[in-house]
XYZ file of C-alpha atoms in Angstrom:
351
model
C 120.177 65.395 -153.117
C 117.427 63.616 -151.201
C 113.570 64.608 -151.161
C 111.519 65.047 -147.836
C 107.689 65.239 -147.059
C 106.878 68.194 -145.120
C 105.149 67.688 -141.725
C 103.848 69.900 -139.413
C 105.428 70.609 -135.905
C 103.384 72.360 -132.383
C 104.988 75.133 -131.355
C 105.032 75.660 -127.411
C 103.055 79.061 -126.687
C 106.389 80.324 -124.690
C 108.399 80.104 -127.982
C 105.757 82.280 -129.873
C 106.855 85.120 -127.046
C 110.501 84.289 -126.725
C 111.304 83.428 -130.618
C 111.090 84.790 -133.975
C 114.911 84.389 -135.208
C 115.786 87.229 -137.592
C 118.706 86.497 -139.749
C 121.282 89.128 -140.990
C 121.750 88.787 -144.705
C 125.022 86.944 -145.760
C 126.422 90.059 -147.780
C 130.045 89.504 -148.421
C 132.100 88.226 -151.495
C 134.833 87.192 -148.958
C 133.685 85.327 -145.765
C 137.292 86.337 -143.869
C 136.609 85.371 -139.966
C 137.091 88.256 -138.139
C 135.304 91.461 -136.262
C 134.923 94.826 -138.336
C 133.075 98.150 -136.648
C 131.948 101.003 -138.710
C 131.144 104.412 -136.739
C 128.668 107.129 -138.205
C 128.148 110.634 -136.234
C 124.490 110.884 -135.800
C 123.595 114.301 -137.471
C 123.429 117.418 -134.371
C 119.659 118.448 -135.931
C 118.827 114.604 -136.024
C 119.731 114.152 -132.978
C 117.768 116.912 -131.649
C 114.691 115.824 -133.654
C 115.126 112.522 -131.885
C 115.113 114.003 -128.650
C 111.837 116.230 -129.665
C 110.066 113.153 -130.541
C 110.776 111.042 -127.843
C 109.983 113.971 -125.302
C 106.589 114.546 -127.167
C 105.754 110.656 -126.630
C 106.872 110.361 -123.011
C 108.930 107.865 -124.073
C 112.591 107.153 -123.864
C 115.260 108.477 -126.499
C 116.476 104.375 -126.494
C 112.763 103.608 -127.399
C 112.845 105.875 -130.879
C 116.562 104.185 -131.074
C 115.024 100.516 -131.036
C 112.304 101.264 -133.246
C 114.715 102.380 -136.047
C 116.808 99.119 -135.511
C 113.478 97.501 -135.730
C 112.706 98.901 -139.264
C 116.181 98.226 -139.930
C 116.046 94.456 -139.012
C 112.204 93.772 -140.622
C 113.910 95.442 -143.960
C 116.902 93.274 -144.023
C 114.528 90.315 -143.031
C 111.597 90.915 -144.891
C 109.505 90.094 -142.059
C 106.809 92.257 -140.336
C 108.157 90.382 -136.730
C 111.752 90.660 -135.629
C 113.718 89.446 -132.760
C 116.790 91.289 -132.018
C 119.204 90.944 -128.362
C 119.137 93.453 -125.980
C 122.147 94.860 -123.964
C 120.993 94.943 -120.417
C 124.386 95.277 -118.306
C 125.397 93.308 -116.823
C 123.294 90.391 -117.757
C 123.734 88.902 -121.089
C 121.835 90.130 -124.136
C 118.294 89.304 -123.964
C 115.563 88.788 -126.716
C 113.172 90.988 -127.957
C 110.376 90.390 -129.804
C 108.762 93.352 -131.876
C 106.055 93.566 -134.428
C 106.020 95.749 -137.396
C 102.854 96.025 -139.029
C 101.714 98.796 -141.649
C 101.327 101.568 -138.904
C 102.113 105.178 -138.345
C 106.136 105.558 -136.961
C 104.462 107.035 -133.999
C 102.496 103.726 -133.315
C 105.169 101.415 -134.156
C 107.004 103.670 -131.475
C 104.406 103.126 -128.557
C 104.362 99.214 -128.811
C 108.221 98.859 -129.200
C 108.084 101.540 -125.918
C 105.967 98.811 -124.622
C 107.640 95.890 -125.205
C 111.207 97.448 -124.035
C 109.551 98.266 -120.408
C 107.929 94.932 -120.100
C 111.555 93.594 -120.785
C 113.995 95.669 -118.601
C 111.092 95.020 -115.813
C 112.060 91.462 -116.464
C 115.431 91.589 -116.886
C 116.463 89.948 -113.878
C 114.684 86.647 -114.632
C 116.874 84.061 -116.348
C 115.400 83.318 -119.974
C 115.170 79.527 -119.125
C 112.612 80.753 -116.431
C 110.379 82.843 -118.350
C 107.085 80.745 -118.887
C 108.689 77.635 -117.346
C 109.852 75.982 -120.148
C 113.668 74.750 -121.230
C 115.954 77.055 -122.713
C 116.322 76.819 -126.286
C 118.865 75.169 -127.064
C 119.398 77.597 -130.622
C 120.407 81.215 -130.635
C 117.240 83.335 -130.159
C 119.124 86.219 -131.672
C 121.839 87.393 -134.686
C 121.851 90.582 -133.565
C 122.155 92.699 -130.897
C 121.067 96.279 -129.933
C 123.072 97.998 -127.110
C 121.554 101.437 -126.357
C 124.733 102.676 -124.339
C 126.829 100.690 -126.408
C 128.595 99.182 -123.267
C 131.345 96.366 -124.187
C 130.555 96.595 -127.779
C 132.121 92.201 -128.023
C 130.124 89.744 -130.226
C 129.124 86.428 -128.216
C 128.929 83.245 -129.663
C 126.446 83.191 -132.260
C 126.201 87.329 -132.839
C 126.872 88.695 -136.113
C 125.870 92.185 -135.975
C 125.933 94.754 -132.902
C 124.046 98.205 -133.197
C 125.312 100.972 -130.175
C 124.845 104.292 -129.571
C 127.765 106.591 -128.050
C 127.630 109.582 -126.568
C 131.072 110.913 -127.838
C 131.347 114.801 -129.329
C 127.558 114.423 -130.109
C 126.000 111.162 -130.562
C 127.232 107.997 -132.860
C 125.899 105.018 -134.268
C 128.526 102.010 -133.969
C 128.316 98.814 -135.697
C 130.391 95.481 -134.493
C 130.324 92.858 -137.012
C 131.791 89.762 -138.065
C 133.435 89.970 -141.351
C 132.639 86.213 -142.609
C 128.944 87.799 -142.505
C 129.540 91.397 -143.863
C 132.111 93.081 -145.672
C 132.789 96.494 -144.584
C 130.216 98.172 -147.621
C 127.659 96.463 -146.305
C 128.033 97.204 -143.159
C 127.615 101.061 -144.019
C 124.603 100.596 -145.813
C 122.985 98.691 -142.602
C 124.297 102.081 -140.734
C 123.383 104.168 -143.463
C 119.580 102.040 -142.935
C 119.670 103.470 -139.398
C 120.079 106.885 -139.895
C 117.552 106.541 -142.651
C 114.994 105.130 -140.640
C 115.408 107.626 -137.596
C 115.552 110.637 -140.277
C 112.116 109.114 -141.779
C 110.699 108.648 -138.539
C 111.091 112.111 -136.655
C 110.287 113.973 -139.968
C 106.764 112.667 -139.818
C 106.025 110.352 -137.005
C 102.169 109.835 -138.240
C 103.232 108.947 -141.707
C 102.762 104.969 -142.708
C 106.256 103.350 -141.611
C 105.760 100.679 -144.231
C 105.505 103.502 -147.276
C 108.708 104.764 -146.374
C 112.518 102.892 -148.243
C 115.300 102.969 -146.267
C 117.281 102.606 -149.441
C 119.557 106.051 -150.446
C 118.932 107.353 -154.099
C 122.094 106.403 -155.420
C 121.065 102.335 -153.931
C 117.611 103.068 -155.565
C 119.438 103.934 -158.792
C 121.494 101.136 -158.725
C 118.870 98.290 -158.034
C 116.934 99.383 -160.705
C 119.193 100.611 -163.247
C 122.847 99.690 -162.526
C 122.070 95.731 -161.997
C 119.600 95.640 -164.655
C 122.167 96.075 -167.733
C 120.863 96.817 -171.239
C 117.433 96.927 -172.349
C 117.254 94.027 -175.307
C 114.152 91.802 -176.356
C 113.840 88.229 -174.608
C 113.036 84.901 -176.652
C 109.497 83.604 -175.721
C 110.594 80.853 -174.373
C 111.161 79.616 -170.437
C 114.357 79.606 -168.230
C 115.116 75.523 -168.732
C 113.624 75.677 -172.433
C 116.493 78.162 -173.232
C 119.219 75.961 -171.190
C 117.758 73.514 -173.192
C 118.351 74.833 -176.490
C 122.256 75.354 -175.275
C 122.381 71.434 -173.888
C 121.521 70.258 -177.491
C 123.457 72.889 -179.459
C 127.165 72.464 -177.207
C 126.652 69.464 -175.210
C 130.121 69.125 -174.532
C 130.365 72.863 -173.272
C 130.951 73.456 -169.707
C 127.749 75.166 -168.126
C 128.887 75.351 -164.452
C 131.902 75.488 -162.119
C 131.976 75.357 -158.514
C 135.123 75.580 -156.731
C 137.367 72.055 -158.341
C 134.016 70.819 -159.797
C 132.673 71.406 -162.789
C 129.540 70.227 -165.115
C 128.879 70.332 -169.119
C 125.208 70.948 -170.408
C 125.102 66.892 -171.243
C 125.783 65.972 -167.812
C 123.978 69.067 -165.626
C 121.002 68.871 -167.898
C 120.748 64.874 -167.527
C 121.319 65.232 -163.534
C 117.975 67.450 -164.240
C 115.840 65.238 -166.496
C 116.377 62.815 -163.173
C 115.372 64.923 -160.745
C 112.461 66.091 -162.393
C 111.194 62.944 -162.906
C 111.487 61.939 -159.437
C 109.689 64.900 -158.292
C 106.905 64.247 -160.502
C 106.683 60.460 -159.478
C 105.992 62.021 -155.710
C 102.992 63.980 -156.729
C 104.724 67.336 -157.592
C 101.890 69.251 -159.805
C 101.981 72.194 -161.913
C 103.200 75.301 -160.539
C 103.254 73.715 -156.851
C 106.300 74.543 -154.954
C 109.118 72.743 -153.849
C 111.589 73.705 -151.543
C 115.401 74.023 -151.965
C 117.968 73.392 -148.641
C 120.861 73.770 -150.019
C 124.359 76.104 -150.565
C 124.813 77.748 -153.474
C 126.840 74.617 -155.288
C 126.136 72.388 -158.686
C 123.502 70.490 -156.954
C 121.353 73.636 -156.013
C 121.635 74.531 -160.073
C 120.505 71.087 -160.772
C 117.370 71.377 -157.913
C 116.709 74.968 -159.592
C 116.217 73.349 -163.615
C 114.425 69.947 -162.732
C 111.951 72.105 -160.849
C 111.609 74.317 -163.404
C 111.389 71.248 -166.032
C 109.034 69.466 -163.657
C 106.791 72.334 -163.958
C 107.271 73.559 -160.409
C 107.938 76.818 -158.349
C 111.365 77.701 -156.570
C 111.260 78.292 -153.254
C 114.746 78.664 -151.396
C 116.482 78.630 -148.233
C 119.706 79.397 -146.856
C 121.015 76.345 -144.847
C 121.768 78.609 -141.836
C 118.220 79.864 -141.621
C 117.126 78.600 -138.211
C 114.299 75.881 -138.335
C 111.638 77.750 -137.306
C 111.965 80.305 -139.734
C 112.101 77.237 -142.166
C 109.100 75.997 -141.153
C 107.235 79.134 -141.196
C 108.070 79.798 -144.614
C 107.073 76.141 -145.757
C 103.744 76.289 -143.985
C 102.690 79.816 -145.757
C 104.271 78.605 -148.964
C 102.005 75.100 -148.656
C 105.274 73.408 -149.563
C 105.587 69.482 -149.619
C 108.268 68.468 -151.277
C 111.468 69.639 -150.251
C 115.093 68.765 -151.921
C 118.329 69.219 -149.769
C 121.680 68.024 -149.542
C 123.966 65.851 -146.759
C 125.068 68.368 -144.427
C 121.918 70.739 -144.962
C 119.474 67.790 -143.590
C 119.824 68.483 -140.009
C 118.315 72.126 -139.798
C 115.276 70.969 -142.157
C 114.485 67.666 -140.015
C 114.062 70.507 -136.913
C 111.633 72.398 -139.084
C 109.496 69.556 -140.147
């Protein structure tokens, strides 16, 4: 693992409009390649309710549409900004920017309304045009929103695609690609939709940011079903406790990853190292340091000699695009950041 300073990077005022990469959780056990589509009918009354509210805003039904995807994607995301594509036939998907902040449905409504005009008045102008700068030369977009749900394919670089078809009543489709989501998942996500749209033309002055997407049995499960038994915990930290194990079975195995493997001698020694290199940089107590890596031995190892170092965890997914990176370093005042070869080239874009 290597250590890097973190340095601040200008961003160009054009990327500010055109940017904001939202990424689509990784939420699959087996990363198969391959496309999957899941299909929910929209309920008749919910459908009508739709209608109602986008006829009492003088806005269009794909408006309310967008502004559940929104909620959808700032959910998934975490984020009070999302950037999604959007299907303009027979142009290529192009992307839209929308914020989220704690406000009424109804108000949330009128800006996406607003920023969905602006675009489709636009949509003839090449993206590499807008504002005069270069195209970027990453995908602006994961996913993709497609009010008629034309083609329904997944370019290079999509992972999810939301439609709407107009079929025996009106249905939500999902296209996604199965090394991202497994098919569970991708109900939930639907589920999310119908969720947000059922939330939104119940009460479209109520605070969208109150309201969880998440069904009762989910709720249930997240804080019940993962939590397991109730017992007492021993007063003592995460690393004190692996600690305890490394001097009681040193020979033990503590990890496996795929063909490798690493006992509590070796892993916790691999720590002790790393610690003390992060502490001979200038890490102090309870500062953060960031963590670039895949999910492997050495991200275990960054995780403890933090922890022993006296530091806070912050991580990232090496597919998180750079900007989103270096957003989360800046607000996290990170400067130390640990990473691995082949996870180095995303984080030298962010910094």
């Amino acid at each position: 693992m290597s250590h890097e300073v973190r340095a601040g990077a200008a961003t160009r005022p054009w990327s500010c409009e055109m940017s904001g990469f939202t990424v689509v959780p990784r939420w699959t056990l087996d990363p198969v390649p391959g496309i999957g589509e899941h299909e929910v009918r929209i309920p008749d009354e919910l459908t009508a309710a739709s209608h109602r509210l986008a006829n009492d805003s003088a806005l269009p039904l794909s408006s309310v549409l967008l502004t559940a995807h929104a909620k959808v994607l700032g959910a998934l995301a975490g984020e009070h900004e999302v950037c999604t594509g959007y299907a303009v036939d027979p142009h290529p998907p192009l992307p839209m920017r929308m914020t989220l902040r704690p406000r009424s449905w109804r108000e949330v409504l009128r800006g996406i309304a607003r920023a969905e005009s602006d675009l489709l008045a636009h949509s003839d102008v090449p993206v590499d045009d807008r504002g005069g700068a270069p195209a970027p030369a990453e995908p602006l977009f994961e996913t993709v929103f497609d009010p008629s749900a034309g083609s329904g394919e997944l370019a290079e670089g999509t992972v999810l695609r939301v439609g709407f078809v107009q079929r025996d009543g009106f249905v939500l489709r999902l296209r996604y690609r199965t090394e991202v989501l497994d098919a569970t998942c991708a109900a939930r996500i639907a589920g999310y939709h119908v969720t947000a749209l059922s939330l939104m033309t119940a009460d479209p002055e109520a605070e969208h940011a109150r309201a969880s997407l998440l069904s009762a049995e989910e709720l249930h499960c997240q804080l019940h079903g993962l939590a397991g038994p109730l017992r007492m915990l021993p007063d003592r930290r995460t690393h004190q406790l692996f600690e305890e194990r490394a001097r009681a079975h040193p020979d033990a195995v503590a990890a496996v990853h795929g063909n490798r493997q690493l006992t509590y001698r070796t892993l916790n020694a691999r720590a002790n190292q790393l610690a003390r290199a992060l502490l001979k940089r200038g890490l102090a107590r309870e500062s953060v340091v960031g963590v670039v890596t895949e999910r492997n031995l050495d991200w275990m190892t960054a995780v403890l000699a933090i922890f022993k170092a006296g530091g806070a965890y912050l991580p990232f997914e090496p597919h998180f695009p750079a900007e989103r990176i270096a957003r989360m370093l800046s607000r996290a005042g990170c400067r130390l950041v640990l990473t691995e070869r082949g996870s180095s080239a995303v984080l030298d874009r962010a910094l």
